[in-house]
Amino acid sequence: MRRLSVSLRWKFALTVTAVCCAVAAVLGVLVHNAVARQTVGEVRKDAGKDLDTALVLFEYGTSREGINSVVDPPELPLPLRKLVRSGRRGSMVGNYRGQSVMWVAAPANGQIMAVWSPYGSTRRSLEEFDTAILGSAVLAAAVVALAGLFLAHRISRRLTTTAAVARRITAGDLDARVGGEGRHPGRGPAGYDEVAAVAAALDSVAGSLQSRLQAEQRFTADVAHELRTPLTGILASAELLPEGRPKEMINDRLRALHRLTEDLLEISRLDSGAERADLAVYELRPLVERAVRTTGFDTEVRITAGSDPDTVVETDRRRLDRIITNLVSNAHRHGGPPVVVTVDAPADGTPAIEVRDHGPGFPEELLHHGPQRFRTEAPDRGKGHGLGLTIAVGQAAVLGIGLRFANAPDGGARARLELPRHPEAGH
């Protein structure tokens, strides 16, 4: 059974209202008992005085005119009658001649002397007093509930803002900040604001993280720049070596190191956030076929049934080529054949490109957290620097397109690109 989800503001408001109602109920009962005890006590006291007078007059056989006294009244409540028969006196609310009365009775020469006093007005007064207490409690509970809801709304709004900023930071927006809302968290207990303290802590963490990432980015860019020039000279010098296996091995390793340097420079540019897409309109199918050919790998390009052959997209061709070549190269180097690139361009849907291999698939870490540079936790997918997919993700972010990674149910890794259709394209 699914649990009902209640927001913090309503939990806070309901808790405050429940506490207010409980306090009002306890105070109402205490006040009611105190007032009722005092009011009923006054009526019982007056009736007791009349009973004492009636007993004296009854003992001397004097007329009891002016006193509401009755000997052995049939209307006397049975519990009170039994009490008096046992030789004690007592009082009890009952009825006499159709009206509510307070009975006070005592034994008198083997009989029961009872005095009654009207009780209807006293009962009405108590009922009106209870109604006033109930109305005041309801009004107070409503006011407190509204005040609690208002305060909870303010706290919840600030927490929601803090959570939204945290999500933006998680998504990569390291410039996001909550800002100085609320009292300063270091002004002592009277001025301490827990929500502001959480926001300040989040801003501090974001600032520290941003500083460290910027330092790492500068370091990566500086190292790549410093390596680029000597590597170019070494590559040129290696061409002067005599032909043979040693020269091939040296050139192969130098070219790999040169590619790594270029990849690091590209990642540095992407991390800086300064890259901008140069958008233009291209036919999708020729664009994909050209990018796949430039990889030099044996890759099949398929067009799904029902795809529009004239589909055009608005994109940056150089960046899209970079994404496709990286995905295809990664599939060949770390996956298994055959590698298939599928173009899905429905007439009324979103155009998409899927690159699939038939190897062991992506590792779970990549599926959950995305590509990580210099992370190769899947030995069965081969060795590498983990930069190709990182660059593909970065270029996709510049183009504003979706790039998702998954594993096929029957085995193999799948990378899917979703591109925006050109708004003026025909169907």
Tab-separated table of C-alpha atoms in Angstrom:
chain	number	residue	atom	x	y	z
A	1	MET	CA	0.000	0.000	0.000
A	2	ARG	CA	1.426	3.364	-1.031
A	3	ARG	CA	2.056	5.809	1.796
A	4	LEU	CA	0.446	9.250	1.558
A	5	SER	CA	3.107	11.894	0.992
A	6	VAL	CA	2.583	15.121	2.946
A	7	SER	CA	4.742	18.193	2.456
A	8	LEU	CA	6.722	19.726	5.302
A	9	ARG	CA	4.528	22.818	5.468
A	10	TRP	CA	1.377	20.757	6.008
A	11	LYS	CA	3.105	18.503	8.533
A	12	PHE	CA	4.204	21.576	10.464
A	13	ALA	CA	0.767	23.236	10.245
A	14	LEU	CA	-1.084	20.049	11.228
A	15	THR	CA	1.272	19.458	14.144
A	16	VAL	CA	0.820	23.008	15.433
A	17	THR	CA	-2.964	22.719	15.025
A	18	ALA	CA	-3.055	19.355	16.811
A	19	VAL	CA	-1.000	20.712	19.716
A	20	CYS	CA	-3.199	23.809	19.899
A	21	CYS	CA	-6.378	21.703	19.923
A	22	ALA	CA	-4.959	19.428	22.623
A	23	VAL	CA	-3.983	22.393	24.811
A	24	ALA	CA	-7.371	24.046	24.220
A	25	ALA	CA	-9.172	20.800	25.113
A	26	VAL	CA	-7.216	20.349	28.354
A	27	LEU	CA	-7.695	23.983	29.373
A	28	GLY	CA	-11.388	23.831	28.427
A	29	VAL	CA	-11.954	20.757	30.618
A	30	LEU	CA	-10.070	22.311	33.533
A	31	VAL	CA	-11.948	25.620	33.271
A	32	HIS	CA	-15.290	23.846	32.836
A	33	ASN	CA	-14.694	21.691	35.911
A	34	ALA	CA	-13.612	24.671	38.004
A	35	VAL	CA	-16.568	26.849	37.006
A	36	ALA	CA	-19.066	23.984	37.275
A	37	ARG	CA	-17.732	23.017	40.707
A	38	GLN	CA	-18.026	26.599	41.929
A	39	THR	CA	-21.465	27.226	40.409
A	40	VAL	CA	-22.984	23.921	41.509
A	41	GLY	CA	-21.357	24.359	44.905
A	42	GLU	CA	-23.146	27.668	45.404
A	43	VAL	CA	-26.510	26.108	44.512
A	44	ARG	CA	-25.809	23.112	46.795
A	45	LYS	CA	-24.724	25.434	49.629
A	46	ASP	CA	-27.923	27.498	49.441
A	47	ALA	CA	-30.071	24.383	49.281
A	48	GLY	CA	-28.182	22.933	52.258
A	49	LYS	CA	-28.977	26.009	54.343
A	50	ASP	CA	-32.642	25.639	53.453
A	51	LEU	CA	-32.460	21.951	54.432
A	52	ASP	CA	-31.017	22.803	57.850
A	53	THR	CA	-33.838	25.297	58.438
A	54	ALA	CA	-36.464	22.804	57.242
A	55	LEU	CA	-35.137	20.121	59.600
A	56	VAL	CA	-35.345	22.469	62.576
A	57	LEU	CA	-38.878	23.541	61.714
A	58	PHE	CA	-39.915	19.908	61.095
A	59	GLU	CA	-38.524	18.880	64.498
A	60	TYR	CA	-40.581	21.544	66.283
A	61	GLY	CA	-43.658	21.001	64.103
A	62	THR	CA	-43.498	24.540	62.784
A	63	SER	CA	-44.725	25.500	59.324
A	64	ARG	CA	-42.102	25.349	56.592
A	65	GLU	CA	-43.797	27.889	54.374
A	66	GLY	CA	-41.328	29.771	52.202
A	67	ILE	CA	-38.969	26.830	51.990
A	68	ASN	CA	-39.066	24.394	49.052
A	69	SER	CA	-39.146	21.328	51.292
A	70	VAL	CA	-40.936	18.018	50.737
A	71	VAL	CA	-41.224	14.939	52.972
A	72	ASP	CA	-40.598	11.640	51.185
A	73	PRO	CA	-41.058	13.061	47.655
A	74	PRO	CA	-41.605	10.341	45.041
A	75	GLU	CA	-39.478	12.312	42.510
A	76	LEU	CA	-36.379	12.006	44.715
A	77	PRO	CA	-33.647	10.157	42.701
A	78	LEU	CA	-33.218	6.578	43.835
A	79	PRO	CA	-29.450	6.801	44.602
A	80	LEU	CA	-30.076	9.797	46.821
A	81	ARG	CA	-33.006	8.037	48.519
A	82	LYS	CA	-30.792	5.026	49.323
A	83	LEU	CA	-28.101	7.328	50.694
A	84	VAL	CA	-30.528	9.034	53.051
A	85	ARG	CA	-32.026	5.685	54.148
A	86	SER	CA	-28.534	4.712	55.247
A	87	GLY	CA	-28.530	7.666	57.640
A	88	ARG	CA	-26.520	10.167	55.627
A	89	ARG	CA	-27.381	13.363	53.830
A	90	GLY	CA	-26.575	14.180	50.262
A	91	SER	CA	-27.456	16.131	47.148
A	92	MET	CA	-28.181	15.288	43.531
A	93	VAL	CA	-29.576	16.888	40.402
A	94	GLY	CA	-32.986	15.561	39.406
A	95	ASN	CA	-36.483	16.594	38.325
A	96	TYR	CA	-39.496	17.909	40.232
A	97	ARG	CA	-42.810	18.754	38.623
A	98	GLY	CA	-41.227	18.780	35.182
A	99	GLN	CA	-38.339	21.065	35.938
A	100	SER	CA	-34.665	20.485	36.649
A	101	VAL	CA	-33.836	20.915	40.340
A	102	MET	CA	-31.032	20.374	42.818
A	103	TRP	CA	-32.163	17.955	45.539
A	104	VAL	CA	-30.650	18.059	49.033
A	105	ALA	CA	-32.021	15.450	51.468
A	106	ALA	CA	-31.413	14.155	54.978
A	107	PRO	CA	-33.105	11.707	57.396
A	108	ALA	CA	-35.803	13.215	59.676
A	109	ASN	CA	-37.407	10.992	62.365
A	110	GLY	CA	-37.437	7.910	60.101
A	111	GLN	CA	-38.563	9.912	57.108
A	112	ILE	CA	-36.767	11.788	54.331
A	113	MET	CA	-36.686	15.545	54.398
A	114	ALA	CA	-35.812	16.908	50.970
A	115	VAL	CA	-35.295	20.462	49.792
A	116	TRP	CA	-35.156	21.379	46.122
A	117	SER	CA	-33.753	24.415	44.374
A	118	PRO	CA	-34.308	25.372	40.703
A	119	TYR	CA	-31.395	24.212	38.600
A	120	GLY	CA	-32.480	24.991	35.025
A	121	SER	CA	-30.904	28.445	34.861
A	122	THR	CA	-27.658	27.077	36.309
A	123	ARG	CA	-27.569	24.306	33.698
A	124	ARG	CA	-28.205	26.782	30.894
A	125	SER	CA	-25.431	29.032	32.184
A	126	LEU	CA	-22.996	26.104	32.207
A	127	GLU	CA	-24.029	25.080	28.671
A	128	GLU	CA	-23.558	28.662	27.410
A	129	PHE	CA	-20.190	28.790	29.123
A	130	ASP	CA	-19.169	25.491	27.459
A	131	THR	CA	-20.272	26.857	24.086
A	132	ALA	CA	-18.157	29.968	24.638
A	133	ILE	CA	-15.150	27.829	25.565
A	134	LEU	CA	-15.611	25.642	22.467
A	135	GLY	CA	-15.968	28.659	20.172
A	136	SER	CA	-12.879	30.304	21.639
A	137	ALA	CA	-10.903	27.073	21.244
A	138	VAL	CA	-11.959	26.693	17.593
A	139	LEU	CA	-11.090	30.328	16.849
A	140	ALA	CA	-7.726	30.031	18.576
A	141	ALA	CA	-6.969	26.776	16.746
A	142	ALA	CA	-7.839	28.363	13.404
A	143	VAL	CA	-5.652	31.411	14.071
A	144	VAL	CA	-2.750	29.269	15.253
A	145	ALA	CA	-3.176	26.923	12.260
A	146	LEU	CA	-3.037	29.849	9.826
A	147	ALA	CA	-0.013	31.279	11.602
A	148	GLY	CA	1.660	27.861	11.581
A	149	LEU	CA	0.873	27.395	7.889
A	150	PHE	CA	2.326	30.824	7.117
A	151	LEU	CA	5.524	30.109	9.034
A	152	ALA	CA	5.764	26.600	7.560
A	153	HIS	CA	5.303	28.059	4.073
A	154	ARG	CA	8.201	30.437	4.603
A	155	ILE	CA	10.463	27.697	5.928
A	156	SER	CA	9.382	25.254	3.207
A	157	ARG	CA	9.921	27.866	0.484
A	158	ARG	CA	13.458	28.526	1.681
A	159	LEU	CA	14.212	24.803	1.938
A	160	THR	CA	12.748	24.276	-1.546
A	161	THR	CA	14.994	27.036	-2.886
A	162	THR	CA	18.000	25.454	-1.197
A	163	ALA	CA	17.106	22.030	-2.636
A	164	ALA	CA	16.685	23.524	-6.122
A	165	VAL	CA	20.117	25.144	-5.891
A	166	ALA	CA	21.599	21.830	-4.722
A	167	ARG	CA	20.074	20.094	-7.767
A	168	ARG	CA	21.499	22.774	-10.070
A	169	ILE	CA	24.947	22.272	-8.532
A	170	THR	CA	24.602	18.508	-8.983
A	171	ALA	CA	23.683	19.088	-12.637
A	172	GLY	CA	26.910	21.062	-13.121
A	173	ASP	CA	25.858	24.684	-12.524
A	174	LEU	CA	28.578	25.565	-10.021
A	175	ASP	CA	27.649	29.259	-10.156
A	176	ALA	CA	24.312	28.551	-8.466
A	177	ARG	CA	23.986	30.010	-4.968
A	178	VAL	CA	21.176	30.296	-2.421
A	179	GLY	CA	22.241	33.771	-1.330
A	180	GLY	CA	22.040	35.556	2.035
A	181	GLU	CA	18.435	34.893	3.004
A	182	GLY	CA	17.602	34.953	6.710
A	183	ARG	CA	19.676	35.907	9.705
A	184	HIS	CA	23.355	35.324	9.865
A	185	PRO	CA	24.014	31.883	11.366
A	186	GLY	CA	26.734	33.158	13.685
A	187	ARG	CA	24.859	35.703	15.801
A	188	GLY	CA	24.205	33.577	18.817
A	189	PRO	CA	21.174	31.500	19.881
A	190	ALA	CA	18.713	34.407	19.626
A	191	GLY	CA	19.615	35.160	16.026
A	192	TYR	CA	20.438	31.643	14.867
A	193	ASP	CA	18.583	30.582	11.720
A	194	GLU	CA	18.985	26.877	10.920
A	195	VAL	CA	17.673	27.232	7.355
A	196	ALA	CA	20.085	30.086	6.678
A	197	ALA	CA	22.881	27.968	8.160
A	198	VAL	CA	22.058	25.133	5.739
A	199	ALA	CA	21.958	27.586	2.816
A	200	ALA	CA	25.268	29.148	3.859
A	201	ALA	CA	26.849	25.702	4.197
A	202	LEU	CA	25.602	24.731	0.716
A	203	ASP	CA	26.967	27.972	-0.766
A	204	SER	CA	30.280	27.340	0.959
A	205	VAL	CA	30.475	23.784	-0.387
A	206	ALA	CA	29.564	24.990	-3.896
A	207	GLY	CA	32.178	27.730	-3.753
A	208	SER	CA	34.858	25.339	-2.528
A	209	LEU	CA	33.925	22.756	-5.166
A	210	GLN	CA	33.945	25.374	-7.894
A	211	SER	CA	37.373	26.635	-6.835
A	212	ARG	CA	38.837	23.131	-6.825
A	213	LEU	CA	37.330	22.240	-10.206
A	214	GLN	CA	38.559	25.490	-11.719
A	215	ALA	CA	42.028	24.799	-10.354
A	216	GLU	CA	41.944	21.303	-11.840
A	217	GLN	CA	40.713	22.658	-15.169
A	218	ARG	CA	43.496	25.252	-15.260
A	219	PHE	CA	46.042	22.604	-14.392
A	220	THR	CA	44.761	20.264	-17.122
A	221	ALA	CA	44.754	23.061	-19.692
A	222	ASP	CA	48.241	24.231	-18.700
A	223	VAL	CA	49.668	20.709	-18.853
A	224	ALA	CA	48.054	20.062	-22.252
A	225	HIS	CA	49.342	23.372	-23.616
A	226	GLU	CA	52.833	22.707	-22.304
A	227	LEU	CA	52.844	19.213	-23.834
A	228	ARG	CA	51.449	20.246	-27.187
A	229	THR	CA	54.480	22.119	-28.536
A	230	PRO	CA	57.201	19.601	-27.599
A	231	LEU	CA	55.017	16.722	-28.814
A	232	THR	CA	54.637	18.372	-32.205
A	233	GLY	CA	58.428	18.694	-32.421
A	234	ILE	CA	58.997	15.115	-31.317
A	235	LEU	CA	56.506	13.835	-33.913
A	236	ALA	CA	58.348	15.745	-36.634
A	237	SER	CA	61.686	14.427	-35.404
A	238	ALA	CA	60.390	10.851	-35.279
A	239	GLU	CA	59.701	11.002	-38.988
A	240	LEU	CA	63.464	11.285	-39.550
A	241	LEU	CA	64.128	7.922	-37.921
A	242	PRO	CA	65.017	5.037	-40.226
A	243	GLU	CA	62.149	2.894	-41.350
A	244	GLY	CA	61.439	-0.176	-39.298
A	245	ARG	CA	59.529	-1.617	-36.371
A	246	PRO	CA	61.074	0.742	-33.766
A	247	LYS	CA	59.964	3.779	-35.763
A	248	GLU	CA	56.412	2.410	-36.058
A	249	MET	CA	56.209	1.771	-32.325
A	250	ILE	CA	57.556	5.218	-31.446
A	251	ASN	CA	55.216	6.965	-33.892
A	252	ASP	CA	52.244	4.939	-32.636
A	253	ARG	CA	52.881	5.903	-29.011
A	254	LEU	CA	53.580	9.537	-29.919
A	255	ARG	CA	50.354	9.783	-31.910
A	256	ALA	CA	48.437	8.297	-28.959
A	257	LEU	CA	50.030	10.837	-26.625
A	258	HIS	CA	49.238	13.612	-29.099
A	259	ARG	CA	45.574	12.533	-29.257
A	260	LEU	CA	45.439	12.472	-25.475
A	261	THR	CA	46.819	16.017	-25.338
A	262	GLU	CA	44.266	17.239	-27.872
A	263	ASP	CA	41.472	15.532	-25.947
A	264	LEU	CA	42.581	17.195	-22.726
A	265	LEU	CA	42.587	20.594	-24.436
A	266	GLU	CA	39.099	19.962	-25.804
A	267	ILE	CA	37.800	18.915	-22.372
A	268	SER	CA	39.314	22.059	-20.865
A	269	ARG	CA	37.474	24.209	-23.390
A	270	LEU	CA	34.214	22.352	-22.712
A	271	ASP	CA	34.651	22.651	-18.940
A	272	SER	CA	35.217	26.389	-19.202
A	273	GLY	CA	31.697	26.844	-20.582
A	274	ALA	CA	32.959	29.179	-23.299
A	275	GLU	CA	32.105	26.876	-26.212
A	276	ARG	CA	29.191	27.971	-28.429
A	277	ALA	CA	27.501	25.998	-31.202
A	278	ASP	CA	27.588	27.280	-34.779
A	279	LEU	CA	24.160	26.065	-35.873
A	280	ALA	CA	23.139	25.400	-39.454
A	281	VAL	CA	20.627	23.190	-41.287
A	282	TYR	CA	21.753	19.789	-42.605
A	283	GLU	CA	20.157	16.655	-44.013
A	284	LEU	CA	20.406	14.034	-41.304
A	285	ARG	CA	21.185	10.872	-43.269
A	286	PRO	CA	24.178	12.184	-45.302
A	287	LEU	CA	25.472	13.867	-42.149
A	288	VAL	CA	25.555	10.575	-40.242
A	289	GLU	CA	26.990	8.544	-43.131
A	290	ARG	CA	29.822	11.048	-43.598
A	291	ALA	CA	30.701	11.030	-39.881
A	292	VAL	CA	30.761	7.222	-39.767
A	293	ARG	CA	33.025	7.011	-42.850
A	294	THR	CA	35.610	9.324	-41.290
A	295	THR	CA	36.150	6.856	-38.413
A	296	GLY	CA	37.718	4.300	-40.778
A	297	PHE	CA	35.960	1.423	-38.973
A	298	ASP	CA	33.690	-1.128	-40.623
A	299	THR	CA	30.338	0.160	-39.371
A	300	GLU	CA	26.849	-0.495	-40.722
A	301	VAL	CA	24.441	2.447	-41.041
A	302	ARG	CA	20.745	1.574	-40.912
A	303	ILE	CA	17.668	3.689	-41.537
A	304	THR	CA	14.614	2.576	-39.584
A	305	ALA	CA	11.429	1.747	-41.452
A	306	GLY	CA	9.090	4.698	-41.723
A	307	SER	CA	11.865	7.277	-41.399
A	308	ASP	CA	11.571	10.453	-43.460
A	309	PRO	CA	14.443	10.378	-46.019
A	310	ASP	CA	14.386	14.187	-46.266
A	311	THR	CA	14.673	14.885	-42.542
A	312	VAL	CA	16.785	17.946	-41.791
A	313	VAL	CA	18.141	19.031	-38.429
A	314	GLU	CA	19.611	22.214	-37.039
A	315	THR	CA	23.004	21.474	-35.521
A	316	ASP	CA	26.723	22.196	-35.512
A	317	ARG	CA	28.146	19.691	-38.017
A	318	ARG	CA	31.673	19.721	-36.587
A	319	ARG	CA	30.477	19.015	-33.054
A	320	LEU	CA	27.970	16.359	-34.144
A	321	ASP	CA	30.705	14.666	-36.205
A	322	ARG	CA	32.873	14.658	-33.099
A	323	ILE	CA	30.143	13.021	-31.039
A	324	ILE	CA	29.361	10.323	-33.616
A	325	THR	CA	33.023	9.483	-34.302
A	326	ASN	CA	33.752	9.208	-30.574
A	327	LEU	CA	30.754	6.927	-30.003
A	328	VAL	CA	31.594	4.726	-32.980
A	329	SER	CA	35.310	4.566	-32.062
A	330	ASN	CA	34.438	3.696	-28.460
A	331	ALA	CA	32.104	0.920	-29.664
A	332	HIS	CA	34.816	-0.621	-31.860
A	333	ARG	CA	37.636	-0.309	-29.327
A	334	HIS	CA	35.800	-1.363	-26.183
A	335	GLY	CA	32.766	-3.278	-27.461
A	336	GLY	CA	32.237	-6.126	-29.873
A	337	PRO	CA	31.234	-6.432	-33.541
A	338	PRO	CA	29.056	-5.803	-35.343
A	339	VAL	CA	28.747	-2.070	-34.621
A	340	VAL	CA	25.544	-0.595	-36.033
A	341	VAL	CA	24.538	3.067	-36.329
A	342	THR	CA	20.761	3.443	-36.638
A	343	VAL	CA	19.082	6.624	-37.861
A	344	ASP	CA	15.499	6.972	-36.669
A	345	ALA	CA	13.724	9.943	-38.251
A	346	PRO	CA	9.935	9.594	-37.948
A	347	ALA	CA	7.872	12.110	-39.863
A	348	ASP	CA	6.222	13.520	-36.733
A	349	GLY	CA	8.747	12.573	-34.050
A	350	THR	CA	12.157	13.454	-32.711
A	351	PRO	CA	15.091	12.422	-34.926
A	352	ALA	CA	17.537	10.131	-33.152
A	353	ILE	CA	20.861	8.404	-33.780
A	354	GLU	CA	21.758	5.193	-31.951
A	355	VAL	CA	25.208	3.603	-31.854
A	356	ARG	CA	25.215	-0.011	-30.702
A	357	ASP	CA	27.856	-2.688	-30.345
A	358	HIS	CA	27.522	-6.347	-29.334
A	359	GLY	CA	30.145	-6.494	-26.619
A	360	PRO	CA	29.861	-6.766	-22.814
A	361	GLY	CA	27.955	-3.496	-22.483
A	362	PHE	CA	28.592	-0.387	-20.402
A	363	PRO	CA	29.614	-0.806	-16.741
A	364	GLU	CA	26.971	-0.054	-14.101
A	365	GLU	CA	29.002	2.899	-12.804
A	366	LEU	CA	28.771	4.620	-16.181
A	367	LEU	CA	25.044	3.946	-16.508
A	368	HIS	CA	24.342	5.481	-13.087
A	369	HIS	CA	26.805	8.397	-13.019
A	370	GLY	CA	27.745	8.986	-16.652
A	371	PRO	CA	31.211	8.838	-18.236
A	372	GLN	CA	34.104	9.774	-15.953
A	373	ARG	CA	37.438	10.844	-17.373
A	374	PHE	CA	40.329	8.467	-16.686
A	375	ARG	CA	37.878	5.922	-15.255
A	376	THR	CA	37.931	2.441	-16.790
A	377	GLU	CA	36.258	0.120	-14.290
A	378	ALA	CA	35.325	-2.435	-16.964
A	379	PRO	CA	38.407	-4.464	-17.977
A	380	ASP	CA	36.242	-6.564	-20.281
A	381	ARG	CA	35.561	-3.451	-22.391
A	382	GLY	CA	39.234	-2.837	-23.032
A	383	LYS	CA	41.642	-0.167	-21.864
A	384	GLY	CA	41.367	3.562	-22.433
A	385	HIS	CA	41.498	6.994	-20.864
A	386	GLY	CA	37.731	7.452	-20.573
A	387	LEU	CA	37.902	10.740	-22.497
A	388	GLY	CA	35.985	9.856	-25.672
A	389	LEU	CA	32.594	9.510	-24.032
A	390	THR	CA	33.313	12.477	-21.744
A	391	ILE	CA	33.949	14.652	-24.805
A	392	ALA	CA	30.797	13.315	-26.479
A	393	VAL	CA	28.727	14.262	-23.434
A	394	GLY	CA	30.335	17.717	-23.318
A	395	GLN	CA	29.732	18.403	-27.001
A	396	ALA	CA	26.129	17.181	-26.684
A	397	ALA	CA	25.641	19.664	-23.834
A	398	VAL	CA	26.956	22.488	-26.053
A	399	LEU	CA	24.483	21.462	-28.778
A	400	GLY	CA	21.672	21.123	-26.248
A	401	ILE	CA	20.798	17.578	-27.291
A	402	GLY	CA	20.201	14.471	-25.223
A	403	LEU	CA	22.778	11.685	-25.029
A	404	ARG	CA	21.756	8.566	-23.107
A	405	PHE	CA	23.674	5.386	-22.377
A	406	ALA	CA	22.100	1.971	-21.867
A	407	ASN	CA	22.687	-1.741	-22.332
A	408	ALA	CA	20.626	-3.795	-24.763
A	409	PRO	CA	18.557	-6.636	-23.265
A	410	ASP	CA	20.317	-9.170	-25.502
A	411	GLY	CA	23.779	-7.757	-24.801
A	412	GLY	CA	25.815	-4.852	-26.051
A	413	ALA	CA	26.131	-1.149	-25.303
A	414	ARG	CA	23.741	1.462	-26.718
A	415	ALA	CA	24.291	5.228	-26.970
A	416	ARG	CA	21.323	7.269	-28.210
A	417	LEU	CA	21.378	10.855	-29.462
A	418	GLU	CA	18.153	12.851	-29.823
A	419	LEU	CA	18.370	15.881	-32.103
A	420	PRO	CA	15.991	18.816	-32.530
A	421	ARG	CA	14.190	18.837	-35.861
A	422	HIS	CA	14.574	22.003	-37.916
A	423	PRO	CA	11.347	24.000	-37.276
A	424	GLU	CA	10.838	24.834	-40.956
A	425	ALA	CA	11.398	21.298	-42.204
A	426	GLY	CA	8.583	19.786	-44.234
A	427	HIS	CA	7.024	16.419	-43.530
